[in-house]
Tab-separated table of N, CA, C and O in Angstrom:
chain	number	residue	atom	x	y	z
M	3	GLN	N	1.067	-1.112	-0.461
M	3	GLN	CA	0.101	-0.100	0.107
M	3	GLN	C	0.908	1.329	-0.002
M	3	GLN	O	0.603	2.235	0.264
M	4	VAL	N	1.755	1.203	-1.163
M	4	VAL	CA	2.602	2.052	-0.873
M	4	VAL	C	1.472	3.662	-1.896
M	4	VAL	O	2.166	2.713	-3.972
M	5	GLN	N	1.562	4.300	-2.225
M	5	GLN	CA	1.508	5.331	-3.380
M	5	GLN	C	2.254	6.564	-3.571
M	5	GLN	O	3.058	6.953	-2.527
M	6	LEU	N	2.701	6.377	-4.728
M	6	LEU	CA	3.773	7.106	-5.455
M	6	LEU	C	3.083	8.508	-6.751
M	6	LEU	O	2.853	8.190	-7.546
M	7	VAL	N	3.698	9.174	-6.139
M	7	VAL	CA	3.281	10.700	-6.947
M	7	VAL	C	4.070	11.515	-7.526
M	7	VAL	O	4.745	12.189	-6.970
M	8	GLU	N	3.955	11.464	-8.848
M	8	GLU	CA	5.524	12.495	-9.817
M	8	GLU	C	4.930	13.378	-9.957
M	8	GLU	O	3.522	13.618	-10.704
M	9	SER	N	5.680	14.559	-10.138
M	9	SER	CA	5.477	15.900	-10.501
M	9	SER	C	6.496	16.597	-11.930
M	9	SER	O	7.894	15.881	-10.941
M	10	GLY	N	6.488	17.168	-12.195
M	10	GLY	CA	7.732	18.566	-12.260
M	10	GLY	C	7.741	18.575	-13.970
M	10	GLY	O	8.862	18.712	-14.367
M	11	GLY	N	7.301	17.170	-14.521
M	11	GLY	CA	7.852	16.965	-15.731
M	11	GLY	C	7.274	18.222	-16.212
M	11	GLY	O	6.509	19.137	-16.437
M	12	GLY	N	7.529	18.484	-18.373
M	12	GLY	CA	7.302	18.961	-19.193
M	12	GLY	C	8.353	19.156	-20.133
M	12	GLY	O	8.736	18.345	-21.104
M	13	LEU	N	7.881	20.456	-21.193
M	13	LEU	CA	9.008	20.864	-21.827
M	13	LEU	C	10.110	21.103	-21.707
M	13	LEU	O	9.579	22.119	-21.634
M	14	VAL	N	11.249	21.404	-22.122
M	14	VAL	CA	12.276	21.567	-22.131
M	14	VAL	C	13.589	21.476	-23.205
M	14	VAL	O	13.133	20.455	-24.088
M	15	GLN	N	14.089	22.751	-24.252
M	15	GLN	CA	15.079	22.525	-24.532
M	15	GLN	C	16.443	21.843	-24.506
M	15	GLN	O	16.841	22.160	-23.282
M	16	ALA	N	16.793	21.014	-25.611
M	16	ALA	CA	18.461	20.428	-25.604
M	16	ALA	C	19.143	21.437	-24.296
M	16	ALA	O	19.632	22.737	-24.937
M	17	GLY	N	19.883	20.519	-23.809
M	17	GLY	CA	20.706	21.931	-22.721
M	17	GLY	C	20.489	21.919	-21.510
M	17	GLY	O	20.618	22.406	-20.314
M	18	GLY	N	18.906	21.924	-21.480
M	18	GLY	CA	18.069	22.514	-20.270
M	18	GLY	C	17.925	21.665	-19.052
M	18	GLY	O	18.320	20.758	-19.333
M	19	SER	N	17.857	21.845	-17.634
M	19	SER	CA	17.066	21.172	-16.505
M	19	SER	C	15.978	21.366	-16.112
M	19	SER	O	15.075	22.374	-17.129
M	20	LEU	N	15.256	20.421	-15.696
M	20	LEU	CA	14.080	20.173	-15.049
M	20	LEU	C	14.200	19.274	-13.758
M	20	LEU	O	15.384	18.446	-13.534
M	21	ARG	N	13.681	19.064	-13.082
M	21	ARG	CA	13.417	18.646	-10.970
M	21	ARG	C	12.724	18.422	-11.102
M	21	ARG	O	10.994	18.869	-11.129
M	22	LEU	N	12.381	16.500	-11.505
M	22	LEU	CA	11.246	16.001	-10.834
M	22	LEU	C	11.334	15.986	-9.557
M	22	LEU	O	12.032	14.905	-8.726
M	23	SER	N	9.574	15.654	-8.980
M	23	SER	CA	9.358	15.187	-7.899
M	23	SER	C	9.190	13.407	-7.903
M	23	SER	O	8.032	13.656	-8.450
M	24	CYS	N	9.255	12.797	-6.279
M	24	CYS	CA	7.941	11.799	-6.311
M	24	CYS	C	7.495	11.990	-4.582
M	24	CYS	O	8.074	12.152	-3.772
M	25	ALA	N	5.804	12.128	-4.404
M	25	ALA	CA	6.011	11.972	-2.793
M	25	ALA	C	5.160	10.712	-2.761
M	25	ALA	O	4.550	10.033	-3.631
M	26	VAL	N	6.195	10.679	-1.465
M	26	VAL	CA	5.427	8.665	-1.638
M	26	VAL	C	4.807	9.242	-0.183
M	26	VAL	O	4.648	9.668	0.964
M	27	SER	N	3.861	7.901	-0.505
M	27	SER	CA	2.755	7.540	0.974
M	27	SER	C	2.173	6.581	1.243
M	27	SER	O	2.482	5.316	0.286
M	28	GLY	N	1.974	5.741	2.577
M	28	GLY	CA	1.607	4.216	2.566
M	28	GLY	C	2.505	3.746	3.442
M	28	GLY	O	2.421	2.302	3.951
M	29	ARG	N	3.815	3.953	3.478
M	29	ARG	CA	4.660	3.055	3.692
M	29	ARG	C	5.656	4.504	5.025
M	29	ARG	O	6.128	5.072	4.192
M	30	THR	N	6.568	3.661	5.759
M	30	THR	CA	7.591	5.034	6.228
M	30	THR	C	8.603	4.527	5.213
M	30	THR	O	9.117	4.178	4.283
M	31	PHE	N	8.602	6.105	4.457
M	31	PHE	CA	9.410	6.347	3.850
M	31	PHE	C	11.097	5.975	4.011
M	31	PHE	O	11.733	5.478	2.721
M	32	SER	N	11.480	5.726	5.088
M	32	SER	CA	13.062	5.616	5.102
M	32	SER	C	13.350	3.939	4.872
M	32	SER	O	14.256	3.757	5.593
M	33	SER	N	11.696	3.416	4.408
M	33	SER	CA	12.261	1.863	4.979
M	33	SER	C	12.692	1.618	3.379
M	33	SER	O	12.380	0.397	3.067
M	34	LEU	N	12.160	2.714	2.064
M	34	LEU	CA	12.276	2.241	0.918
M	34	LEU	C	13.606	2.791	0.109
M	34	LEU	O	14.266	3.818	0.437
M	35	THR	N	13.777	2.150	-0.603
M	35	THR	CA	14.804	2.026	-1.853
M	35	THR	C	13.847	3.116	-2.872
M	35	THR	O	12.846	2.155	-3.345
M	36	MET	N	14.197	3.538	-2.955
M	36	MET	CA	13.738	4.803	-4.208
M	36	MET	C	14.122	4.682	-5.552
M	36	MET	O	15.299	4.733	-6.106
M	37	GLY	N	13.781	4.777	-6.429
M	37	GLY	CA	14.787	4.772	-7.803
M	37	GLY	C	13.437	5.454	-8.726
M	37	GLY	O	12.091	5.938	-8.278
M	38	TRP	N	14.598	6.028	-10.048
M	38	TRP	CA	13.130	6.185	-11.450
M	38	TRP	C	13.673	5.735	-12.481
M	38	TRP	O	14.845	5.275	-13.225
M	39	PHE	N	12.734	5.462	-13.178
M	39	PHE	CA	12.806	4.535	-14.732
M	39	PHE	C	12.271	5.416	-15.775
M	39	PHE	O	11.347	6.653	-15.141
M	40	ARG	N	12.675	5.004	-17.110
M	40	ARG	CA	11.885	5.951	-18.109
M	40	ARG	C	11.366	4.921	-18.914
M	40	ARG	O	12.598	4.182	-19.274
M	41	GLN	N	10.145	5.837	-19.816
M	41	GLN	CA	9.792	4.501	-20.973
M	41	GLN	C	9.789	5.803	-22.022
M	41	GLN	O	8.605	6.498	-22.564
M	42	ALA	N	10.672	5.368	-23.268
M	42	ALA	CA	10.050	6.327	-24.140
M	42	ALA	C	9.587	5.836	-25.146
M	42	ALA	O	9.908	4.316	-25.439
M	43	PRO	N	8.998	6.710	-26.568
M	43	PRO	CA	8.269	5.253	-27.281
M	43	PRO	C	8.951	4.285	-27.996
M	43	PRO	O	9.828	4.831	-27.991
M	44	GLY	N	8.313	3.176	-28.088
M	44	GLY	CA	8.600	2.052	-28.573
M	44	GLY	C	9.622	1.150	-27.744
M	44	GLY	O	10.309	0.628	-28.487
M	45	LYS	N	9.925	1.681	-26.679
M	45	LYS	CA	10.976	1.408	-26.114
M	45	LYS	C	10.423	0.269	-24.586
M	45	LYS	O	9.746	0.879	-24.225
M	46	GLU	N	11.353	0.201	-24.290
M	46	GLU	CA	11.174	-0.810	-22.611
M	46	GLU	C	11.464	0.068	-21.348
M	46	GLU	O	12.619	1.314	-22.316
M	47	ARG	N	10.706	0.002	-20.562
M	47	ARG	CA	10.848	0.483	-19.408
M	47	ARG	C	12.728	0.574	-19.237
M	47	ARG	O	12.606	-0.992	-18.812
M	48	GLU	N	13.602	1.363	-18.869
M	48	GLU	CA	14.572	1.231	-18.112
M	48	GLU	C	14.640	1.816	-17.475
M	48	GLU	O	14.349	3.058	-17.038
M	49	PHE	N	15.511	1.593	-16.649
M	49	PHE	CA	16.426	1.886	-15.196
M	49	PHE	C	17.281	3.330	-15.498
M	49	PHE	O	18.051	3.421	-16.651
M	50	VAL	N	17.024	4.522	-14.757
M	50	VAL	CA	17.712	5.704	-15.350
M	50	VAL	C	18.600	5.816	-13.498
M	50	VAL	O	20.082	6.240	-14.471
M	51	ILE	N	17.834	6.202	-12.413
M	51	ILE	CA	19.240	5.894	-11.112
M	51	ILE	C	18.299	5.846	-9.929
M	51	ILE	O	16.718	5.431	-10.255
M	52	GLY	N	18.819	5.239	-9.060
M	52	GLY	CA	17.931	4.843	-8.160
M	52	GLY	C	19.282	5.566	-6.503
M	52	GLY	O	20.191	6.048	-6.638
M	53	ILE	N	18.448	6.040	-5.453
M	53	ILE	CA	18.789	6.174	-4.007
M	53	ILE	C	18.932	4.879	-3.084
M	53	ILE	O	17.793	4.610	-2.606
M	54	SER	N	19.522	4.883	-2.013
M	54	SER	CA	19.109	3.490	-0.666
M	54	SER	C	18.422	4.655	0.146
M	54	SER	O	18.201	5.580	-0.039
M	55	ARG	N	18.390	4.368	1.877
M	55	ARG	CA	16.742	4.152	2.335
M	55	ARG	C	17.091	5.761	2.550
M	55	ARG	O	16.087	6.734	2.742
M	56	ILE	N	18.653	6.152	3.177
M	56	ILE	CA	19.146	6.844	4.097
M	56	ILE	C	19.913	7.816	2.717
M	56	ILE	O	20.138	8.983	3.146
M	57	GLY	N	19.857	7.404	1.699
M	57	GLY	CA	20.649	8.332	0.565
M	57	GLY	C	22.149	8.252	0.500
M	57	GLY	O	22.739	9.133	-0.457
M	58	GLY	N	22.984	7.381	1.254
M	58	GLY	CA	23.725	7.184	1.030
M	58	GLY	C	24.919	6.226	0.299
M	58	GLY	O	25.795	6.358	-0.570
M	59	THR	N	24.614	5.500	-0.871
M	59	THR	CA	23.857	4.887	-2.160
M	59	THR	C	23.446	5.158	-2.575
M	59	THR	O	22.333	5.230	-2.874
M	60	THR	N	23.714	5.110	-4.038
M	60	THR	CA	23.473	5.606	-5.459
M	60	THR	C	23.398	5.200	-6.987
M	60	THR	O	25.247	4.135	-6.768
M	61	ASN	N	22.875	4.545	-7.927
M	61	ASN	CA	23.277	3.413	-8.517
M	61	ASN	C	22.808	4.227	-10.112
M	61	ASN	O	21.295	4.833	-10.017
M	62	TYR	N	22.983	4.852	-11.118
M	62	TYR	CA	23.004	5.167	-11.928
M	62	TYR	C	23.456	4.472	-13.241
M	62	TYR	O	24.199	3.308	-13.296
M	63	ALA	N	22.825	4.674	-14.140
M	63	ALA	CA	22.734	4.030	-15.899
M	63	ALA	C	24.036	5.118	-16.278
M	63	ALA	O	24.214	6.473	-16.163
M	64	ASP	N	24.492	4.306	-16.941
M	64	ASP	CA	25.698	5.183	-18.052
M	64	ASP	C	25.202	6.504	-18.866
M	64	ASP	O	26.168	7.732	-19.012
M	65	SER	N	23.778	6.046	-19.165
M	65	SER	CA	23.835	7.336	-20.354
M	65	SER	C	23.352	8.827	-19.633
M	65	SER	O	23.327	10.090	-20.124
M	66	VAL	N	22.694	8.505	-17.949
M	66	VAL	CA	22.834	9.542	-17.802
M	66	VAL	C	23.524	10.117	-16.140
M	66	VAL	O	23.839	10.654	-15.866
M	67	LYS	N	24.945	9.454	-15.873
M	67	LYS	CA	25.896	9.604	-15.038
M	67	LYS	C	26.743	10.913	-15.314
M	67	LYS	O	26.757	11.307	-16.475
M	68	GLY	N	26.697	12.058	-14.708
M	68	GLY	CA	27.501	13.036	-15.059
M	68	GLY	C	26.824	14.354	-15.135
M	68	GLY	O	26.718	15.522	-15.407
M	69	ARG	N	25.071	14.082	-15.299
M	69	ARG	CA	24.145	15.113	-15.869
M	69	ARG	C	22.612	14.695	-14.669
M	69	ARG	O	22.401	15.388	-14.759
M	70	PHE	N	22.456	13.571	-14.150
M	70	PHE	CA	21.436	13.492	-13.502
M	70	PHE	C	21.538	13.214	-11.665
M	70	PHE	O	22.690	12.780	-11.783
M	71	THR	N	21.297	14.115	-11.026
M	71	THR	CA	21.229	13.367	-9.457
M	71	THR	C	19.614	13.228	-9.201
M	71	THR	O	19.338	14.242	-8.773
M	72	ILE	N	19.877	12.033	-7.968
M	72	ILE	CA	18.970	11.790	-7.072
M	72	ILE	C	18.851	12.065	-5.805
M	72	ILE	O	20.337	12.008	-5.282
M	73	SER	N	17.997	12.600	-5.207
M	73	SER	CA	18.223	13.051	-3.719
M	73	SER	C	16.846	12.466	-3.216
M	73	SER	O	16.057	12.195	-3.879
M	74	ARG	N	17.083	12.559	-1.835
M	74	ARG	CA	16.092	12.455	-1.392
M	74	ARG	C	15.604	13.008	0.381
M	74	ARG	O	16.818	13.665	0.989
M	75	ASN	N	14.177	13.572	0.573
M	75	ASN	CA	13.845	14.466	1.619
M	75	ASN	C	13.215	13.219	2.143
M	75	ASN	O	11.812	13.431	2.003
M	76	ASN	N	13.712	12.490	3.283
M	76	ASN	CA	12.870	11.501	4.115
M	76	ASN	C	11.523	12.300	5.233
M	76	ASN	O	10.845	11.837	5.587
M	77	ALA	N	12.392	13.646	5.618
M	77	ALA	CA	11.297	13.679	6.198
M	77	ALA	C	10.398	14.963	5.726
M	77	ALA	O	9.312	14.955	5.806
M	78	LYS	N	10.277	15.224	4.469
M	78	LYS	CA	9.149	15.002	3.499
M	78	LYS	C	8.522	13.998	2.411
M	78	LYS	O	7.614	14.236	1.841
M	79	SER	N	9.261	12.849	2.850
M	79	SER	CA	8.607	11.866	1.497
M	79	SER	C	8.687	11.635	0.412
M	79	SER	O	7.550	11.835	-0.060
M	80	THR	N	10.163	12.655	0.386
M	80	THR	CA	9.314	12.947	-0.566
M	80	THR	C	11.151	12.451	-1.711
M	80	THR	O	12.409	12.421	-1.068
M	81	VAL	N	11.271	11.961	-2.916
M	81	VAL	CA	12.273	11.458	-3.575
M	81	VAL	C	12.149	12.975	-4.792
M	81	VAL	O	11.465	12.966	-5.535
M	82	TYR	N	13.744	13.008	-5.123
M	82	TYR	CA	13.830	14.077	-6.285
M	82	TYR	C	14.505	13.541	-6.988
M	82	TYR	O	15.676	12.789	-7.373
M	83	LEU	N	14.496	13.843	-8.643
M	83	LEU	CA	15.368	13.428	-10.191
M	83	LEU	C	15.703	15.315	-10.420
M	83	LEU	O	14.245	15.178	-11.207
M	84	GLN	N	16.858	15.312	-10.759
M	84	GLN	CA	17.272	16.770	-11.076
M	84	GLN	C	18.011	16.128	-12.314
M	84	GLN	O	18.814	15.308	-12.006
M	85	MET	N	17.389	16.495	-13.717
M	85	MET	CA	18.020	16.695	-14.791
M	85	MET	C	18.385	18.025	-15.174
M	85	MET	O	17.838	18.931	-15.781
M	86	ASN	N	20.170	17.599	-15.566
M	86	ASN	CA	20.698	18.696	-16.065
M	86	ASN	C	21.546	18.628	-17.621
M	86	ASN	O	21.379	17.080	-17.832
M	87	SER	N	21.565	18.907	-18.261
M	87	SER	CA	22.284	18.689	-19.145
M	87	SER	C	21.078	17.891	-20.617
M	87	SER	O	21.732	16.706	-21.030
M	88	LEU	N	19.708	18.499	-20.542
M	88	LEU	CA	19.099	17.159	-21.525
M	88	LEU	C	19.507	16.927	-22.563
M	88	LEU	O	19.825	18.454	-23.521
M	89	LYS	N	19.256	16.115	-22.782
M	89	LYS	CA	19.216	15.904	-24.234
M	89	LYS	C	17.965	15.613	-25.055
M	89	LYS	O	16.889	14.913	-24.059
M	90	PRO	N	18.316	15.421	-25.793
M	90	PRO	CA	16.625	14.655	-27.588
M	90	PRO	C	16.328	13.415	-26.807
M	90	PRO	O	15.104	13.108	-26.115
M	91	GLU	N	17.380	12.542	-26.699
M	91	GLU	CA	17.531	11.005	-26.012
M	91	GLU	C	16.704	10.975	-24.922
M	91	GLU	O	16.407	9.825	-24.189
M	92	ASP	N	16.166	11.787	-23.980
M	92	ASP	CA	16.083	11.538	-22.846
M	92	ASP	C	14.435	11.752	-23.010
M	92	ASP	O	13.784	11.395	-21.283
M	93	THR	N	14.216	12.306	-23.433
M	93	THR	CA	12.568	12.059	-23.560
M	93	THR	C	11.878	10.542	-23.105
M	93	THR	O	12.037	10.374	-24.163
M	94	ALA	N	10.933	10.751	-22.534
M	94	ALA	CA	10.111	9.607	-22.123
M	94	ALA	C	9.734	9.962	-21.020
M	94	ALA	O	9.120	11.296	-20.864
M	95	VAL	N	8.603	8.853	-20.911
M	95	VAL	CA	7.794	9.149	-19.377
M	95	VAL	C	9.226	8.834	-18.351
M	95	VAL	O	9.447	7.803	-18.901
M	96	TYR	N	9.254	9.284	-17.166
M	96	TYR	CA	9.943	9.176	-16.098
M	96	TYR	C	8.479	8.646	-14.567
M	96	TYR	O	7.830	9.126	-15.004
M	97	TYR	N	8.691	7.174	-14.421
M	97	TYR	CA	8.478	7.201	-13.738
M	97	TYR	C	9.365	6.694	-11.761
M	97	TYR	O	10.350	6.284	-11.986
M	98	CYS	N	8.655	6.830	-10.752
M	98	CYS	CA	8.879	7.190	-9.718
M	98	CYS	C	8.826	5.720	-9.339
M	98	CYS	O	7.841	4.842	-9.926
M	99	ALA	N	9.825	4.897	-8.752
M	99	ALA	CA	9.543	3.386	-7.758
M	99	ALA	C	10.050	2.984	-6.514
M	99	ALA	O	10.914	3.810	-6.444
M	100	ALA	N	9.237	1.956	-6.119
M	100	ALA	CA	9.889	1.928	-4.853
M	100	ALA	C	10.164	0.550	-4.558
M	100	ALA	O	9.497	0.005	-5.244
M	101	ASP	N	11.377	0.184	-3.684
M	101	ASP	CA	12.268	-1.504	-3.646
M	101	ASP	C	11.676	-1.562	-1.949
M	101	ASP	O	12.555	-0.427	-1.439
M	102	THR	N	10.699	-2.633	-1.801
M	102	THR	CA	10.371	-2.049	-0.246
M	102	THR	C	11.276	-3.558	0.596
M	102	THR	O	11.639	-3.509	1.969
M	103	ARG	N	12.374	-4.134	-0.146
M	103	ARG	CA	13.382	-4.669	0.355
M	103	ARG	C	14.654	-4.284	1.231
M	103	ARG	O	15.139	-5.354	2.226
M	104	GLY	N	14.382	-2.852	0.981
M	104	GLY	CA	15.467	-2.534	2.279
M	104	GLY	C	16.972	-2.705	2.458
M	104	GLY	O	17.674	-2.754	3.117
M	105	THR	N	17.541	-3.441	0.995
M	105	THR	CA	18.676	-3.892	0.432
M	105	THR	C	19.752	-2.006	0.198
M	105	THR	O	18.653	-1.565	0.261
M	106	TYR	N	21.002	-2.516	0.808
M	106	TYR	CA	21.527	-1.740	0.335
M	106	TYR	C	22.700	-0.911	-1.016
M	106	TYR	O	22.372	0.684	-1.302
M	107	ARG	N	21.982	-1.507	-1.778
M	107	ARG	CA	22.713	-0.498	-3.073
M	107	ARG	C	20.995	-0.915	-3.941
M	107	ARG	O	20.176	-1.943	-4.262
M	108	PRO	N	20.709	0.363	-4.254
M	108	PRO	CA	19.791	0.073	-5.541
M	108	PRO	C	19.855	-0.830	-6.329
M	108	PRO	O	20.302	-0.856	-6.950
M	109	THR	N	18.198	-1.526	-6.775
M	109	THR	CA	19.535	-1.926	-7.496
M	109	THR	C	18.234	-1.354	-8.891
M	109	THR	O	17.752	-0.475	-8.561
M	110	SER	N	18.174	-2.243	-9.843
M	110	SER	CA	18.719	-1.460	-11.559
M	110	SER	C	17.595	-2.116	-11.762
M	110	SER	O	16.763	-1.886	-12.999
M	111	ARG	N	17.299	-3.692	-11.542
M	111	ARG	CA	15.972	-3.936	-12.052
M	111	ARG	C	14.286	-4.050	-12.008
M	111	ARG	O	13.824	-3.328	-10.265
M	112	ARG	N	13.481	-4.160	-12.974
M	112	ARG	CA	12.064	-3.538	-12.508
M	112	ARG	C	11.422	-4.124	-11.597
M	112	ARG	O	10.836	-3.589	-11.452
M	113	ASP	N	11.868	-5.875	-12.404
M	113	ASP	CA	10.742	-6.587	-11.114
M	113	ASP	C	11.578	-6.631	-9.602
M	113	ASP	O	10.838	-6.585	-9.066
M	114	GLU	N	12.906	-5.804	-9.090
M	114	GLU	CA	12.463	-5.819	-7.870
M	114	GLU	C	12.484	-4.729	-7.389
M	114	GLU	O	12.352	-4.009	-6.442
M	115	TYR	N	11.121	-3.889	-8.195
M	115	TYR	CA	10.696	-2.402	-7.400
M	115	TYR	C	9.132	-3.012	-7.515
M	115	TYR	O	8.211	-3.612	-7.842
M	116	ASP	N	8.543	-2.517	-5.690
M	116	ASP	CA	7.261	-2.917	-5.879
M	116	ASP	C	5.859	-2.491	-5.962
M	116	ASP	O	4.964	-2.207	-6.411
M	117	TYR	N	6.393	-1.258	-5.734
M	117	TYR	CA	5.284	0.028	-6.091
M	117	TYR	C	5.909	1.378	-6.990
M	117	TYR	O	7.116	1.458	-7.480
M	118	TRP	N	5.513	1.518	-8.271
M	118	TRP	CA	5.008	2.840	-9.414
M	118	TRP	C	4.200	3.730	-9.109
M	118	TRP	O	2.983	4.078	-9.265
M	119	GLY	N	4.587	4.564	-9.536
M	119	GLY	CA	3.813	6.006	-9.864
M	119	GLY	C	3.448	5.901	-11.042
M	119	GLY	O	3.466	5.327	-11.744
M	120	GLN	N	2.343	6.822	-11.496
M	120	GLN	CA	2.249	7.653	-12.971
M	120	GLN	C	2.619	7.634	-14.351
M	120	GLN	O	2.134	7.640	-15.251
M	121	GLY	N	4.100	8.174	-13.663
M	121	GLY	CA	4.364	8.712	-14.960
M	121	GLY	C	4.432	10.048	-15.162
M	121	GLY	O	3.105	10.866	-15.188
M	122	THR	N	5.308	10.360	-15.537
M	122	THR	CA	4.927	11.996	-15.839
M	122	THR	C	6.091	12.146	-16.924
M	122	THR	O	7.067	12.062	-17.171
M	123	GLN	N	5.486	12.831	-18.294
M	123	GLN	CA	6.440	13.541	-19.131
M	123	GLN	C	7.244	14.747	-19.258
M	123	GLN	O	7.268	15.557	-18.735
M	124	VAL	N	8.491	13.675	-19.921
M	124	VAL	CA	9.403	14.847	-20.153
M	124	VAL	C	9.339	14.805	-21.664
M	124	VAL	O	10.001	14.092	-21.866
M	125	THR	N	10.038	16.281	-22.175
M	125	THR	CA	10.172	16.116	-23.750
M	125	THR	C	11.052	17.212	-23.235
M	125	THR	O	11.010	18.889	-23.660
M	126	VAL	N	12.161	16.786	-24.694
M	126	VAL	CA	13.200	17.223	-24.852
M	126	VAL	C	13.488	17.822	-26.050
M	126	VAL	O	14.003	17.020	-26.992
M	127	SER	N	13.517	19.110	-26.617
M	127	SER	CA	13.388	19.740	-27.947
M	127	SER	C	15.185	19.770	-28.454
M	127	SER	O	15.536	20.511	-27.668
M	128	SER	N	14.881	19.258	-29.384
M	128	SER	CA	16.508	19.813	-30.326
M	128	SER	C	16.537	20.806	-31.399
M	128	SER	O	15.954	21.931	-31.434
């Protein structure tokens, strides 16, 4: 019974920035490993970035390393995705996900996340 609601998506020019937020309810937020995935038209949903329960460990896809940053505010039960230097290939629906296992390293596997948000569209124009 974990609910996740993403926000912050929109249209941005290449090279620009966006900050996505994911508000979480229904579970002790600090017990959750959090991650972001994205799905572009005609492609499978892919792992973008993840963060451990208190934020000490992160896991990045190679395609976004150095450009995207994940953070969390456990007091606000919110996880963030800061996206800088956006490229047209970053265009996708971005999904927030929660892993209830409490492991130390954020997983990149879709099937190891238990709850998903509804997604928010990010479009990067060239």
